[in-house]
Amino acid sequence: NAGVMQNPRHLVRRRGQEARLRCSPMKGHSHVYWYRQLPEEGLKFMVYLQKENIIDESGMPKERFSAEFPKEGPSILRIQQVVRGDSAAYFCASSLRVHYEQYFGPGTRLTVT
Amino acid sequence: AQKITQTQPGMFVQEKEAVTLDCTYDTSDPSYGLFWYKQPSSGEMIFLIYQGSYDQQNATEGRYSLNFQKARKSANLVISASQLGDSAMYFCAMREGTGANSKLTFGKGITLSVRP
């Protein structure tokens, strides 16, 4: 059973470009969570999605960030007009049901130059 | 107030010895879950162990055990018989409530170095 997949593993963007991060949850998991980790920090919650629905986006910046989890295909975290402060590791996690253990993907390391 | 506090800046342990990593939490919700994750230098987050607030016994998973002291609001991770591969960052996390809120709140982490 494959784990949570994230791609790309590393992404370099210039200021003002768009970043698209993809997450495929574990097989059978319909709950997806996105977290951001700044250097030397713990992970900070961004958004929680189930298939086609955003359940909790309380950790998402109000502008430039959006997330989706379509009926078919991976979950996408999109960052428009990236700035240097967006440089971080972005982790996706999935769980079988709400309140079950969350299993994390390997992360996408975004660098904004 | 911080919801998860991990104050140990860095820990060192001799190979084959046991080590305790501290975690205190703050919540007013009677229902919550506590998690520990390991992050090696390669960067992935590895789930280690879970303790529910209503669990009567301390959780154990192989060499990992959780010393859950509810009145003190502490959930320390104990690693027995340390191995060199245990060198990593360790994060304590909490999930509060039983409704749709299932996000995890993480502490800042503790660095563990295992000496040969």
PDB file of C-alpha atoms in Angstrom, chain A residues 9 33 35 37 40-43 45 48 55-56 58 91 98-106 109, chain B residues 35 37 39 42-45 47 50 91 95-108:
ATOM      1  CA  ARG A   9       9.774  17.150  -3.974  1.00  0.00           C
ATOM      2  CA  TYR A  33      -4.535  18.078   5.319  1.00  0.00           C
ATOM      3  CA  TYR A  35       0.726  21.930   6.684  1.00  0.00           C
ATOM      4  CA  GLN A  37       6.942  24.139   8.013  1.00  0.00           C
ATOM      5  CA  GLU A  40      13.531  25.528  12.551  1.00  0.00           C
ATOM      6  CA  GLU A  41       9.782  25.488  13.246  1.00  0.00           C
ATOM      7  CA  GLY A  42       7.100  22.911  13.803  1.00  0.00           C
ATOM      8  CA  LEU A  43       4.376  22.317  11.261  1.00  0.00           C
ATOM      9  CA  PHE A  45      -1.918  23.695   9.843  1.00  0.00           C
ATOM     10  CA  TYR A  48      -8.336  20.345   5.718  1.00  0.00           C
ATOM     11  CA  ILE A  55     -13.770  21.570   5.740  1.00  0.00           C
ATOM     12  CA  ASP A  56     -11.413  23.901   7.588  1.00  0.00           C
ATOM     13  CA  SER A  58      -8.541  28.518   9.195  1.00  0.00           C
ATOM     14  CA  PHE A  91       3.500  18.728   3.866  1.00  0.00           C
ATOM     15  CA  VAL A  98     -11.650  12.157  10.696  1.00  0.00           C
ATOM     16  CA  HIS A  99      -9.719  11.848  13.999  1.00  0.00           C
ATOM     17  CA  TYR A 100      -7.714   8.887  12.774  1.00  0.00           C
ATOM     18  CA  GLU A 101      -3.920   9.018  12.543  1.00  0.00           C
ATOM     19  CA  GLN A 102      -2.605  11.340   9.889  1.00  0.00           C
ATOM     20  CA  TYR A 103       0.091   9.932   7.648  1.00  0.00           C
ATOM     21  CA  PHE A 104       2.396  12.428   6.038  1.00  0.00           C
ATOM     22  CA  GLY A 105       3.929  12.635   2.617  1.00  0.00           C
ATOM     23  CA  PRO A 106       7.612  13.451   2.073  1.00  0.00           C
ATOM     24  CA  ARG A 109      10.349  22.122  -0.477  1.00  0.00           C
TER      25      ARG A 109
ATOM     26  CA  PHE B  35       0.720  12.362  18.771  1.00  0.00           C
ATOM     27  CA  TYR B  37       6.174  12.291  14.992  1.00  0.00           C
ATOM     28  CA  GLN B  39      11.465  13.889  11.341  1.00  0.00           C
ATOM     29  CA  SER B  42      15.752  13.485   5.091  1.00  0.00           C
ATOM     30  CA  GLY B  43      12.710  15.549   6.042  1.00  0.00           C
ATOM     31  CA  GLU B  44       9.749  13.190   6.033  1.00  0.00           C
ATOM     32  CA  MET B  45       7.343  13.059   8.983  1.00  0.00           C
ATOM     33  CA  PHE B  47       4.051   8.820  12.818  1.00  0.00           C
ATOM     34  CA  TYR B  50      -0.902   8.125  19.655  1.00  0.00           C
ATOM     35  CA  PHE B  91       7.491  16.668  17.295  1.00  0.00           C
ATOM     36  CA  ARG B  95      -5.797  17.324  18.084  1.00  0.00           C
ATOM     37  CA  GLU B  96      -8.650  18.858  20.069  1.00  0.00           C
ATOM     38  CA  GLY B  97     -12.314  18.020  20.104  1.00  0.00           C
ATOM     39  CA  THR B  98     -14.483  15.445  18.426  1.00  0.00           C
ATOM     40  CA  GLY B  99     -16.236  17.434  15.752  1.00  0.00           C
ATOM     41  CA  ALA B 100     -15.042  18.301  12.298  1.00  0.00           C
ATOM     42  CA  ASN B 101     -11.933  19.883  13.763  1.00  0.00           C
ATOM     43  CA  SER B 102      -9.189  17.358  13.164  1.00  0.00           C
ATOM     44  CA  LYS B 103      -6.188  19.585  12.544  1.00  0.00           C
ATOM     45  CA  LEU B 104      -2.994  18.928  14.433  1.00  0.00           C
ATOM     46  CA  THR B 105      -1.191  21.598  16.430  1.00  0.00           C
ATOM     47  CA  PHE B 106       2.535  20.955  16.624  1.00  0.00           C
ATOM     48  CA  GLY B 107       5.232  21.931  19.071  1.00  0.00           C
ATOM     49  CA  LYS B 108       8.544  23.367  17.877  1.00  0.00           C
TER      50      LYS B 108
END
